[in-house]
Amino acid sequence: MALDVSHTQHCFLKYMCMIYLIAFVSLYLQIRGLYGPRGILPSHGLVETYPTVRACLSDRLTLVCLAPALQLSTAHAMELVALMAAFTSALGFLWGAFCSSATFLFLVIAYSSLLNLGQTFLYFQWDSLLMEVGWLCVVAAPLTGPSKPTHLPTHVLRDSLLMEVGWLCVVAAPLTGPSKPTRLPTPRTHVTFWLLRWLLFRLMFASGIVKLQSQCPTWWGLTALTVHYESQCIPTGLAWFAHHLPVWFHKLCVVATYVIEIAMPVLFFSPIRDHRIIAFYSQVLLQVSIILTGNYNFFNLLTLLLCLSLLDDKHLGYRHVRDLSLSFLTMLKSALSRLGYWLILLLLIYFTTHLFDLKVNPVNWTIESRIAFTKTQLNEWVHMAATLITFTKTQLNEWVHMAVPASVGVGVVSFVITAVEALADAVLVPRGLLSKLATLCTTFGYCLLAGLLFAISLVPYTSLDPETQRQLSPILTRAYAAGSDRMHLTSSYGLFRTMTGVGGRPEVVLEGANDVSGPWKEYEFPYKPGRLDRVPPIVAPHQPRLDWQLWFAALGSYNNNPWLLSTAYRLLQGAPEVVRLLDPESEWRKTPPKFIRAKKYLYFYTALNDPSGNWWRRREEGEYFPVFSVSHPPLVQYLKQVGVLGSSLPKACTNAHLCPALDWLYQQHCDLDPALVLHSVISALVIIAWTRRAFARST
């Protein structure tokens, strides 16, 4: 019988509500600047062109389609959806009774509603990841929220009975004090929780494989981290110090990254509990390292939360389901588990040393490393380890040289074992025939649903090998296409495929002037590198969407980023919603310039002994886009073509109660630092939760 994960799952669901709160509040603070009628990418054109609400819902699948019925503008409706979802998330975090399937279904629908209108600013892997985890939470969460243990009211007891029970308690009570009452485990919990483990495996394993498949010289040369800390989107101050660590240490960390992302995920499905715990702490080490050196919004927190799927109630300090095996079988299982534990560790150490040619240099006591396998060997291994082949007996002989992929094979075996254990628990744990039958039917239904979700997820996962992906059943491919188009049921992942910024981190710097001949003064954005003396900020878990997109824009040209020309146009207009996305100390916040242009620079960290005291130094690379004015005909015509400027005016917000309330709330935070607002909301909820828990203990 497997160890219980009921408390672990409840902990996961509770903090998933916090992740959703972070995502909704962070996006809410930017909606008017990004999607308002005078925002960068106005969203009213995506909703208000439909003749009826039903037509909008069937095509866009967003709650914002209800805006006309509520007499709200599109931007106001987006704000209302975000606020309602944030409030629901807060309830789920504070009160476990709200951590139900219905709650997560609403959160998923709400985020999907914003995602389907988000355009460029919501095209991130972590947005897709949040959606997929949300759908899994709908399946994993109880229908009515976790139940609390009930206690017999003392007022119904007679005095004599109370005395007798008291003496029996003296005999029955443990010497170290009573433990917290626990509920009987729900058998389906193991199956639904397994889906989260499979998602974590896909995320980490694919992120490791794509680094090698990309054939990026820095990943193959183990020098990626000599560039990463400087070139990442929004680094923290610690990234500057990490950048100046020795090269041999950076190479060793890249080796550790490969081990954690490629080798360790295989242990997620190990039957040996200690393997999963080691895998858990290895993932935590990687994610905490990323959090300390980079601002990646809620992504790392979400990944850390997924790592809880590797643990059980025993590791978190709760009671667990007892092992019902006979004593000698328990001893045998323990011995085999310990043997397997050390065997896997020794194999991991051996292959890491062999594949990366790790050597200790006795002269300066550094560790040297290099990749000791070829790209051809990698491709052959990936074809065997990251693909799924479906074949008949005839095809088996033809494809005998291609093994059933280890990764999916392990996943299938692990899922089957988990499902069988859950079904066995459904028969053994409940008391009474009817209870057993009901639990068995429910568990079987969840096993079928989990199996379907697992099968559909194979489509994006096998994108690691397109040839193998074509071997999948067309039914799975169609199911994936239907589920991922607007519902965002599952997705493919692979972070940091190639290392950008080799030879300097590119940055787009916008400049304004009242005369073409100058003087030109730079716009300053609140979080991205700009002034050379500004300390790299701590922004996470807030994601400044505009600052992030400016980082991507610097990697290409303005011709591929129409939103950037829209940003320039709104800044020339002096649109207050967009101007508020600038740094409070930036030029041109009060009055817009007559002309705007953009230059491209290469930014570098300063040296350790740099006397200037700056964090950055930079080198101008040339013009990014030419000089524009607010009435520049080609600019205006282009923005009309891409839908930023249209002939129809957005519908006004006429709701007598909601519109003034939403406008008042916007005025309260519009001039505050969004990251500070989000940090304050999180802190307030944590204090409330801690106070409630302390008060409950005292009473």
XYZ file of C-alpha atoms in Angstrom:
699
model
C 0.000 0.000 0.000
C 1.441 3.344 -1.048
C 2.168 6.141 1.374
C -0.638 8.649 1.678
C -0.373 11.965 -0.190
C -3.675 13.520 0.902
C -2.053 16.261 3.027
C 0.647 16.828 0.405
C -1.997 17.282 -2.242
C -3.952 19.694 -0.045
C -0.762 21.707 0.512
C -0.180 21.751 -3.244
C -3.707 22.951 -3.991
C -3.532 25.647 -1.324
C -0.351 27.148 -2.691
C -1.591 26.784 -6.258
C -4.228 29.295 -5.244
C -1.400 31.623 -4.237
C 0.287 31.133 -7.631
C -2.961 32.017 -9.381
C -3.354 35.056 -7.146
C 0.112 36.236 -8.168
C -0.611 35.706 -11.850
C -3.956 37.522 -11.795
C -2.827 40.473 -9.679
C 0.341 40.932 -11.728
C -1.645 40.979 -14.968
C -4.442 43.153 -13.551
C -1.974 45.919 -12.710
C -0.993 46.145 -16.408
C -4.281 45.589 -18.252
C -5.076 49.204 -19.121
C -1.590 49.961 -20.349
C -1.411 46.806 -22.451
C -5.024 46.261 -23.565
C -6.990 49.434 -22.844
C -8.519 51.531 -25.662
C -5.345 53.657 -25.651
C -3.085 50.780 -24.697
C -0.359 49.105 -26.690
C -2.526 46.299 -28.099
C -6.177 47.321 -27.569
C -8.354 44.275 -27.009
C -11.753 45.772 -27.825
C -11.294 44.946 -31.503
C -11.069 41.251 -30.615
C -14.415 41.206 -28.791
C -16.686 44.059 -29.810
C -16.825 43.150 -33.512
C -19.053 40.118 -32.891
C -22.787 40.646 -33.452
C -23.865 38.584 -30.439
C -22.437 37.351 -27.174
C -22.936 33.744 -28.285
C -20.886 34.281 -31.429
C -18.091 35.822 -29.389
C -18.103 32.988 -26.837
C -18.056 30.273 -29.485
C -15.098 31.854 -31.285
C -13.033 33.496 -28.538
C -14.017 31.334 -25.556
C -13.550 34.144 -23.040
C -15.674 35.526 -20.224
C -14.881 39.015 -21.526
C -17.514 38.379 -24.207
C -20.071 39.094 -21.473
C -18.894 42.730 -21.315
C -21.803 44.151 -23.394
C -24.344 42.363 -21.202
C -22.734 43.922 -18.128
C -22.412 47.340 -19.812
C -18.624 47.217 -19.441
C -15.871 48.119 -21.845
C -13.518 45.316 -22.848
C -10.684 46.575 -20.640
C -13.025 46.969 -17.664
C -14.315 43.442 -18.215
C -10.768 42.073 -18.282
C -10.058 43.876 -15.018
C -13.219 42.479 -13.467
C -12.312 38.912 -14.482
C -8.802 39.324 -13.058
C -10.087 40.793 -9.777
C -12.757 38.124 -9.298
C -10.218 35.386 -9.967
C -7.688 36.983 -7.604
C -10.322 37.171 -4.862
C -11.281 33.519 -5.438
C -7.603 32.551 -5.290
C -7.221 34.378 -1.975
C -10.196 32.471 -0.560
C -8.643 29.197 -1.650
C -5.358 30.079 -0.008
C -6.920 31.166 3.283
C -9.698 28.580 3.590
C -9.174 24.988 2.505
C -12.880 24.533 1.863
C -12.460 26.662 -1.278
C -9.727 24.395 -2.708
C -12.268 22.480 -4.756
C -12.630 21.452 -8.381
C -15.178 24.220 -8.926
C -12.729 26.840 -7.675
C -9.940 25.713 -9.963
C -12.325 25.372 -12.888
C -13.249 29.032 -12.476
C -9.583 30.042 -12.153
C -8.683 28.131 -15.315
C -11.583 29.635 -17.247
C -10.680 33.113 -15.987
C -7.020 32.829 -16.957
C -7.957 31.300 -20.302
C -10.299 34.247 -20.857
C -7.393 36.662 -20.465
C -4.943 34.425 -22.298
C -7.162 34.242 -25.390
C -7.066 38.051 -25.599
C -3.493 38.507 -24.404
C -1.805 38.419 -27.817
C 1.977 38.923 -27.742
C 2.198 39.779 -24.045
C 0.830 36.406 -22.926
C 2.791 34.163 -25.295
C 5.059 32.680 -22.640
C 5.670 29.062 -21.714
C 4.778 29.684 -18.076
C 1.339 30.969 -19.087
C 0.728 27.666 -20.879
C 2.207 25.783 -17.927
C -0.106 27.573 -15.505
C -3.082 26.606 -17.648
C -2.065 22.941 -17.801
C -1.426 22.753 -14.057
C -4.797 24.426 -13.521
C -6.595 21.757 -15.526
C -4.800 19.064 -13.540
C -5.889 20.814 -10.331
C -9.493 20.598 -11.538
C -9.023 16.833 -11.726
C -6.950 16.498 -8.546
C -8.961 18.748 -6.240
C -11.886 17.316 -4.257
C -15.330 18.205 -5.518
C -16.327 20.005 -2.320
C -12.984 20.949 -0.785
C -11.069 18.957 1.835
C -13.203 17.815 4.713
C -12.264 18.475 8.287
C -12.344 15.738 10.910
C -15.425 15.866 13.057
C -15.443 15.627 16.826
C -18.146 14.313 19.133
C -19.804 17.199 21.032
C -18.998 16.968 24.724
C -22.375 18.249 25.889
C -24.067 14.946 24.961
C -21.900 12.919 27.300
C -23.045 12.081 30.791
C -20.674 12.725 33.666
C -20.076 9.055 34.374
C -19.371 8.270 30.736
C -17.009 11.229 30.551
C -15.067 9.927 33.562
C -14.816 6.437 32.073
C -13.648 7.749 28.734
C -11.115 9.910 30.575
C -9.534 6.891 32.288
C -9.456 4.978 29.026
C -7.699 7.940 27.400
C -4.998 7.767 30.063
C -4.265 4.217 28.907
C -4.766 4.777 25.154
C -3.044 8.138 24.713
C 0.501 8.160 23.256
C 3.289 9.194 25.579
C 4.389 12.085 23.327
C 1.005 13.687 22.882
C -1.735 13.192 20.335
C -1.095 13.688 16.665
C -3.447 15.593 14.430
C -6.523 13.646 13.297
C -6.286 12.408 9.752
C -8.820 11.500 7.130
C -8.871 8.189 5.331
C -6.912 8.541 2.103
C -8.834 8.931 -1.133
C -7.554 6.256 -3.523
C -7.886 8.455 -6.608
C -5.501 10.962 -5.038
C -2.500 8.875 -6.081
C -3.631 8.799 -9.713
C -4.433 12.491 -10.023
C -1.271 13.471 -8.168
C 0.739 11.285 -10.545
C -0.323 13.511 -13.456
C 1.465 16.422 -11.793
C 4.602 14.302 -11.530
C 4.371 13.432 -15.217
C 4.011 17.127 -16.103
C 7.071 17.967 -13.990
C 8.993 15.242 -15.804
C 8.008 16.586 -19.239
C 8.958 20.129 -18.241
C 12.383 19.305 -16.849
C 13.387 16.505 -19.213
C 12.445 18.489 -22.322
C 14.231 21.584 -20.987
C 17.411 19.543 -20.715
C 17.119 17.793 -24.078
C 16.395 20.922 -26.148
C 19.606 22.510 -24.915
C 21.567 19.767 -26.633
C 19.279 19.425 -29.646
C 19.696 23.112 -30.440
C 23.437 22.514 -30.994
C 24.081 25.846 -29.296
C 27.881 26.174 -28.952
C 27.631 27.530 -25.418
C 25.602 24.559 -24.176
C 27.856 22.086 -25.944
C 30.966 23.901 -24.735
C 29.591 24.091 -21.169
C 30.071 27.875 -21.228
C 26.394 28.868 -21.222
C 26.465 30.243 -17.683
C 29.356 32.556 -18.504
C 26.770 34.357 -20.658
C 23.438 33.588 -18.978
C 23.671 35.782 -15.871
C 24.441 38.822 -18.030
C 22.062 38.140 -20.925
C 18.896 36.962 -19.152
C 15.845 39.162 -19.341
C 15.756 40.858 -15.929
C 18.705 39.800 -13.737
C 18.919 40.410 -10.023
C 21.847 42.015 -8.229
C 23.187 38.559 -7.289
C 23.500 37.719 -10.984
C 26.275 40.320 -11.269
C 28.280 38.502 -8.596
C 27.493 35.074 -10.061
C 28.730 36.264 -13.451
C 32.206 36.854 -12.021
C 32.635 33.338 -10.630
C 35.456 31.244 -12.175
C 34.849 29.691 -15.587
C 35.520 26.169 -14.304
C 32.733 26.652 -11.752
C 30.323 27.834 -14.478
C 31.140 24.715 -16.505
C 30.576 22.487 -13.497
C 27.195 24.165 -12.924
C 26.202 23.465 -16.542
C 27.070 19.801 -15.974
C 24.905 19.875 -12.838
C 22.099 21.435 -14.882
C 22.231 18.585 -17.392
C 22.180 16.018 -14.595
C 19.281 17.709 -12.801
C 17.216 18.253 -15.945
C 17.912 15.018 -17.860
C 19.058 12.291 -15.460
C 17.233 13.197 -12.271
C 13.713 13.332 -13.800
C 13.948 9.597 -14.504
C 14.015 9.098 -10.727
C 10.611 10.787 -10.460
C 9.064 7.410 -11.202
C 11.422 5.261 -9.153
C 9.666 2.813 -6.816
C 12.318 3.672 -4.235
C 11.090 6.586 -2.147
C 14.581 7.903 -1.355
C 15.238 8.359 -5.075
C 12.228 10.628 -5.419
C 13.278 12.631 -2.382
C 16.783 13.127 -3.797
C 15.242 14.146 -7.122
C 13.028 16.611 -5.238
C 15.923 18.365 -3.535
C 17.946 18.472 -6.743
C 15.089 20.283 -8.484
C 14.697 22.629 -5.529
C 18.405 23.472 -5.721
C 18.112 24.377 -9.399
C 14.966 26.459 -9.007
C 16.226 28.349 -5.956
C 19.449 29.156 -7.839
C 17.402 30.587 -10.695
C 15.209 32.594 -8.312
C 18.243 34.164 -6.629
C 19.832 35.298 -9.895
C 16.879 36.055 -12.176
C 13.364 37.505 -12.143
C 11.214 34.828 -13.752
C 7.856 35.851 -12.261
C 5.827 32.927 -10.877
C 7.440 30.279 -13.087
C 10.029 29.006 -10.613
C 7.515 29.065 -7.764
C 5.141 27.007 -9.899
C 7.909 24.530 -10.725
C 8.826 24.239 -7.046
C 5.195 23.549 -6.274
C 5.100 20.800 -8.905
C 8.052 19.220 -7.117
C 5.709 18.461 -4.207
C 4.350 15.643 -6.374
C 7.583 13.775 -5.571
C 6.882 13.784 -1.820
C 4.372 12.154 0.489
C 2.726 12.915 3.812
C 5.441 11.137 5.769
C 8.160 13.437 4.448
C 6.050 16.481 5.306
C 5.598 15.234 8.871
C 2.079 13.850 8.607
C 0.828 10.373 9.323
C 1.016 7.938 6.455
C -0.667 4.727 5.431
C 0.933 1.801 7.219
C 2.809 -0.887 5.293
C 0.598 -3.939 5.575
C 3.308 -6.391 4.459
C 4.510 -9.140 6.791
C 7.603 -8.327 8.818
C 10.036 -10.390 6.743
C 8.650 -8.889 3.510
C 9.084 -5.430 4.978
C 12.730 -6.210 5.806
C 13.301 -7.630 2.309
C 11.727 -4.599 0.647
C 13.792 -2.254 2.789
C 17.021 -4.077 1.913
C 16.244 -4.074 -1.824
C 15.297 -0.392 -1.690
C 18.567 0.506 0.021
C 20.530 -1.553 -2.517
C 18.734 0.117 -5.416
C 19.247 3.512 -3.831
C 23.040 3.202 -3.782
C 23.145 1.463 -7.160
C 21.358 4.335 -8.885
C 23.537 6.926 -7.163
C 26.741 5.137 -8.184
C 25.541 4.794 -11.769
C 24.602 8.487 -11.811
C 28.049 9.494 -10.545
C 29.812 7.159 -13.000
C 27.953 8.305 -16.125
C 28.173 11.984 -15.150
C 31.948 11.664 -14.745
C 32.260 9.668 -17.980
C 29.970 11.709 -20.253
C 31.321 15.077 -19.099
C 34.947 13.978 -18.603
C 35.190 15.434 -15.094
C 38.773 15.780 -13.861
C 40.358 17.475 -10.877
C 43.294 19.715 -11.731
C 45.807 19.169 -8.885
C 47.715 22.357 -9.734
C 45.005 24.871 -8.826
C 42.424 22.446 -7.395
C 39.725 23.214 -9.954
C 37.353 20.795 -11.681
C 37.670 20.593 -15.467
C 34.807 19.364 -17.620
C 33.749 18.943 -21.250
C 31.074 17.072 -23.194
C 32.528 13.684 -24.124
C 29.811 12.518 -26.541
C 28.973 13.581 -30.093
C 25.868 15.193 -31.533
C 25.165 12.008 -33.526
C 25.228 9.930 -30.365
C 22.851 12.409 -28.736
C 20.372 12.188 -31.625
C 20.414 8.384 -31.518
C 19.854 8.401 -27.763
C 17.033 10.967 -27.938
C 15.332 8.907 -30.648
C 15.313 5.937 -28.275
C 14.700 7.719 -24.968
C 12.225 10.480 -25.799
C 9.865 8.934 -28.358
C 6.963 6.542 -28.570
C 6.560 3.992 -31.402
C 3.235 2.335 -32.117
C 3.567 -0.795 -34.231
C 2.096 -4.175 -35.070
C 3.908 -7.506 -34.910
C 4.973 -7.054 -38.517
C 6.352 -3.607 -37.823
C 8.078 -4.911 -34.709
C 10.579 -6.857 -36.808
C 11.125 -3.808 -39.011
C 11.655 -1.418 -36.113
C 13.428 -3.840 -33.789
C 16.497 -1.608 -33.738
C 14.401 1.149 -32.139
C 13.557 0.342 -28.532
C 10.344 1.357 -26.857
C 11.346 4.730 -25.444
C 12.617 4.617 -21.942
C 11.003 7.848 -20.825
C 7.473 7.090 -21.999
C 7.868 3.426 -21.107
C 8.764 4.329 -17.548
C 5.839 6.722 -17.470
C 3.408 4.075 -18.696
C 4.640 1.491 -16.191
C 4.548 4.007 -13.370
C 1.027 5.090 -14.282
C -0.230 1.501 -14.469
C 1.287 0.672 -11.073
C -0.208 3.815 -9.566
C -3.628 3.042 -11.049
C -3.538 -0.562 -9.802
C -2.564 0.607 -6.304
C -5.399 3.122 -6.331
C -7.923 0.501 -7.414
C -6.631 -1.897 -4.760
C -6.969 0.807 -2.105
C -10.502 1.477 -3.329
C -11.361 -2.108 -2.478
C -9.388 -2.496 0.753
C -9.760 0.856 2.528
C -13.516 1.631 2.556
C -15.837 -0.263 4.883
C -19.094 -1.700 3.647
C -19.977 -3.152 0.269
C -21.750 -0.079 -1.076
C -18.908 2.194 0.014
C -16.365 -0.094 -1.638
C -18.392 -0.198 -4.862
C -18.850 3.582 -4.992
C -15.160 4.248 -4.271
C -14.082 1.670 -6.841
C -16.276 3.166 -9.570
C -15.093 6.693 -8.790
C -11.443 5.659 -8.744
C -11.814 3.745 -12.005
C -13.363 6.797 -13.646
C -10.488 9.002 -12.515
C -7.993 6.402 -13.786
C -9.604 6.536 -17.227
C -9.543 10.348 -17.207
C -5.911 10.419 -16.071
C -5.003 7.896 -18.757
C -6.640 10.083 -21.401
C -4.774 13.206 -20.236
C -1.529 11.228 -20.154
C -2.080 9.972 -23.714
C -2.882 13.446 -25.060
C 0.240 14.892 -23.415
C 2.369 12.480 -25.447
C 1.706 14.565 -28.571
C 3.564 17.703 -27.405
C 6.117 15.639 -25.492
C 7.171 13.621 -28.559
C 7.888 16.854 -30.429
C 11.408 16.142 -29.186
C 11.520 13.750 -32.143
C 9.169 14.790 -35.000
C 9.655 11.476 -36.807
C 8.317 9.620 -33.802
C 5.522 12.122 -33.268
C 4.172 11.199 -36.676
C 3.799 7.620 -35.452
C 1.212 8.590 -32.861
C -2.429 7.815 -33.419
C -4.292 10.529 -35.383
C -6.943 10.390 -32.679
C -4.429 11.663 -30.104
C -3.219 14.340 -32.502
C -6.752 15.593 -33.111
C -7.545 15.496 -29.406
C -4.422 17.528 -28.668
C -5.253 20.087 -31.350
C -8.777 20.499 -29.990
C -7.639 20.740 -26.388
C -4.668 23.064 -26.853
C -6.067 25.575 -29.327
C -8.243 27.630 -26.991
C -8.506 25.511 -23.848
C -4.715 25.215 -23.404
C -5.093 21.700 -22.036
C -1.459 20.728 -22.565
C 1.612 22.087 -24.282
C 5.228 21.392 -25.167
C 8.027 22.883 -23.099
C 11.742 23.509 -23.360
C 13.374 26.470 -21.659
C 16.649 28.196 -22.593
C 16.988 26.261 -25.856
C 19.754 28.565 -27.056
C 21.833 31.085 -25.163
C 21.324 34.641 -26.388
C 23.597 37.580 -25.717
C 26.888 35.932 -26.687
C 29.198 38.886 -27.262
C 26.988 41.294 -25.333
C 23.348 41.587 -24.307
C 21.315 43.555 -26.888
C 19.023 46.258 -25.568
C 16.567 48.580 -27.298
C 16.727 52.133 -25.919
C 13.913 54.531 -26.840
C 14.743 58.225 -27.121
C 12.527 61.290 -27.414
C 13.147 64.850 -28.582
C 11.227 67.970 -29.477
C 13.446 68.580 -32.473
C 14.938 66.161 -34.969
C 18.373 67.606 -34.326
C 18.060 66.951 -30.593
C 18.797 66.911 -27.790
C 17.593 63.283 -27.489
C 16.660 62.076 -24.014
C 16.237 58.395 -23.148
C 13.087 56.738 -21.883
C 13.691 54.705 -18.761
C 11.736 51.531 -18.072
C 11.302 50.384 -14.486
C 12.992 46.976 -14.569
C 15.002 46.298 -17.740
C 18.626 47.484 -17.910
C 18.832 51.161 -18.808
C 20.888 53.523 -16.659
C 24.338 52.107 -16.106
C 24.374 52.868 -12.382
C 20.995 51.342 -11.508
C 21.033 48.252 -9.305
C 19.378 45.234 -10.988
C 15.986 45.022 -9.260
C 14.082 42.251 -7.498
C 10.801 42.022 -9.397
C 9.608 38.423 -9.077
C 7.001 37.111 -8.777
C 5.632 40.096 -10.715
C 6.130 39.937 -14.473
C 6.444 43.313 -16.187
C 5.152 42.210 -19.585
C 6.394 45.245 -21.523
C 9.921 45.022 -20.108
C 10.019 41.332 -21.028
C 8.890 41.954 -24.599
C 11.500 44.675 -25.044
C 14.125 42.020 -24.271
C 12.742 39.811 -27.050
C 12.493 42.768 -29.429
C 16.214 43.464 -29.032
C 16.941 39.983 -30.410
C 15.249 40.833 -33.744
C 14.074 43.843 -35.714
C 11.159 46.215 -35.236
C 9.572 44.858 -38.424
C 8.748 41.664 -36.512
C 7.417 43.515 -33.457
C 4.418 45.674 -34.391
C 3.587 46.130 -30.713
C 6.824 48.125 -30.331
C 5.732 50.641 -32.960
C 2.407 50.856 -31.154
C 4.309 51.556 -27.917
C 6.217 54.356 -29.643
C 2.968 55.813 -30.998
C 1.279 55.761 -27.579
C 4.302 57.419 -25.988
C 4.145 60.149 -28.645
C 0.465 60.581 -27.804
C 1.281 60.706 -24.105
C -1.327 58.009 -23.367
C -1.351 57.987 -19.554
C -2.016 54.232 -19.277
C 1.133 53.464 -21.301
C 3.228 56.258 -19.786
C 2.593 54.721 -16.359
C 4.451 51.602 -17.534
C 7.624 53.706 -17.578
C 9.979 54.274 -14.669
C 8.686 57.047 -12.364
C 11.932 58.981 -12.919
C 11.911 58.568 -16.699
C 12.024 61.490 -19.071
C 8.838 62.437 -20.935
C 6.412 61.195 -18.273
C 4.712 64.597 -17.911
C 4.792 65.851 -21.485
C 5.355 63.678 -24.581
C 8.068 64.507 -27.107
C 7.390 65.427 -30.733
C 9.737 62.778 -32.090
C 10.828 59.315 -31.017
C 13.499 56.886 -32.183
C 15.208 53.736 -30.947
C 18.836 52.736 -30.769
C 20.385 49.357 -30.175
C 23.097 48.896 -27.566
C 25.143 45.991 -26.285
C 25.226 45.870 -22.485
C 27.951 44.208 -20.408
C 28.492 43.793 -16.695
C 31.261 45.935 -15.300
C 34.402 44.281 -13.948
C 34.871 43.477 -10.279
C 37.421 46.238 -9.894
C 35.596 48.835 -12.003
C 36.176 52.260 -10.374
C 33.002 53.857 -11.770
C 30.683 52.058 -9.370
C 28.315 51.227 -12.253
C 26.685 47.837 -12.727
C 26.691 48.047 -16.513
C 28.723 49.350 -19.395
C 27.428 49.556 -22.942
C 28.380 50.014 -26.583
C 26.149 51.600 -29.220
C 25.387 49.338 -32.184
C 23.319 51.695 -34.320
C 19.738 52.573 -35.153
C 16.940 50.167 -34.237
C 14.059 52.097 -35.810
C 14.076 55.554 -37.436
C 12.588 58.815 -36.233
C 8.779 58.877 -35.999
C 6.271 61.567 -35.114
C 2.696 61.098 -33.956
C 1.395 62.133 -37.383
C 3.934 60.154 -39.418
C 1.733 58.771 -42.278
C 3.510 55.394 -42.760
C 3.388 54.749 -39.008
C -0.320 55.595 -38.710
C -1.178 53.539 -41.794
C 0.778 50.541 -40.514
C -0.913 50.645 -37.092
C -4.295 50.716 -38.820
C -3.327 47.649 -40.845
C -2.379 45.640 -37.748
C -5.551 46.724 -35.915
C -4.030 48.963 -33.255
C -5.777 51.996 -34.720
C -9.274 51.390 -36.079
C -12.151 53.292 -37.533
C -14.614 52.172 -34.831
C -14.413 53.599 -31.350
C -14.403 51.245 -28.345
C -17.642 50.924 -26.428
C -17.822 53.017 -23.295
C -18.249 51.604 -19.827
C -21.763 52.583 -18.714
C -22.417 50.334 -15.714
C -23.388 52.737 -12.943
C -21.801 50.675 -10.174
C -18.956 48.571 -11.588
C -17.367 51.220 -13.829
C -16.807 53.850 -11.095
C -15.587 51.150 -8.714
C -13.069 49.769 -11.228
C -11.911 53.287 -12.151
C -11.486 54.216 -8.480
C -9.463 51.083 -7.795
C -7.246 51.794 -10.804
C -6.548 55.311 -9.564
C -5.417 53.929 -6.209
C -2.594 51.827 -7.674
C -1.777 53.340 -11.075
C 1.108 55.462 -9.768
C 2.535 52.783 -7.457
C 5.256 50.279 -8.253
C 3.395 47.148 -9.484
C 6.003 44.819 -7.964
C 5.579 46.565 -4.593
C 1.785 46.288 -4.828
C 2.027 42.561 -5.540
C 4.529 41.984 -2.740
C 2.199 43.839 -0.361
C -0.793 41.700 -1.343
C 1.207 38.499 -0.844
C 2.532 39.673 2.520
C -0.948 40.638 3.700
C -2.370 37.216 2.827
C 0.523 35.400 4.498
C 0.037 37.471 7.671
C -3.710 36.760 7.659
C -3.098 33.032 7.182
C -0.487 32.966 9.959
C -2.772 34.920 12.309
C -5.691 32.568 11.652
C -3.514 29.533 12.315
C -2.039 31.012 15.506
C -5.491 31.957 16.771
C -6.847 28.472 15.971
C -4.021 26.866 17.946
C -4.581 29.128 20.941
C -8.280 28.257 21.068
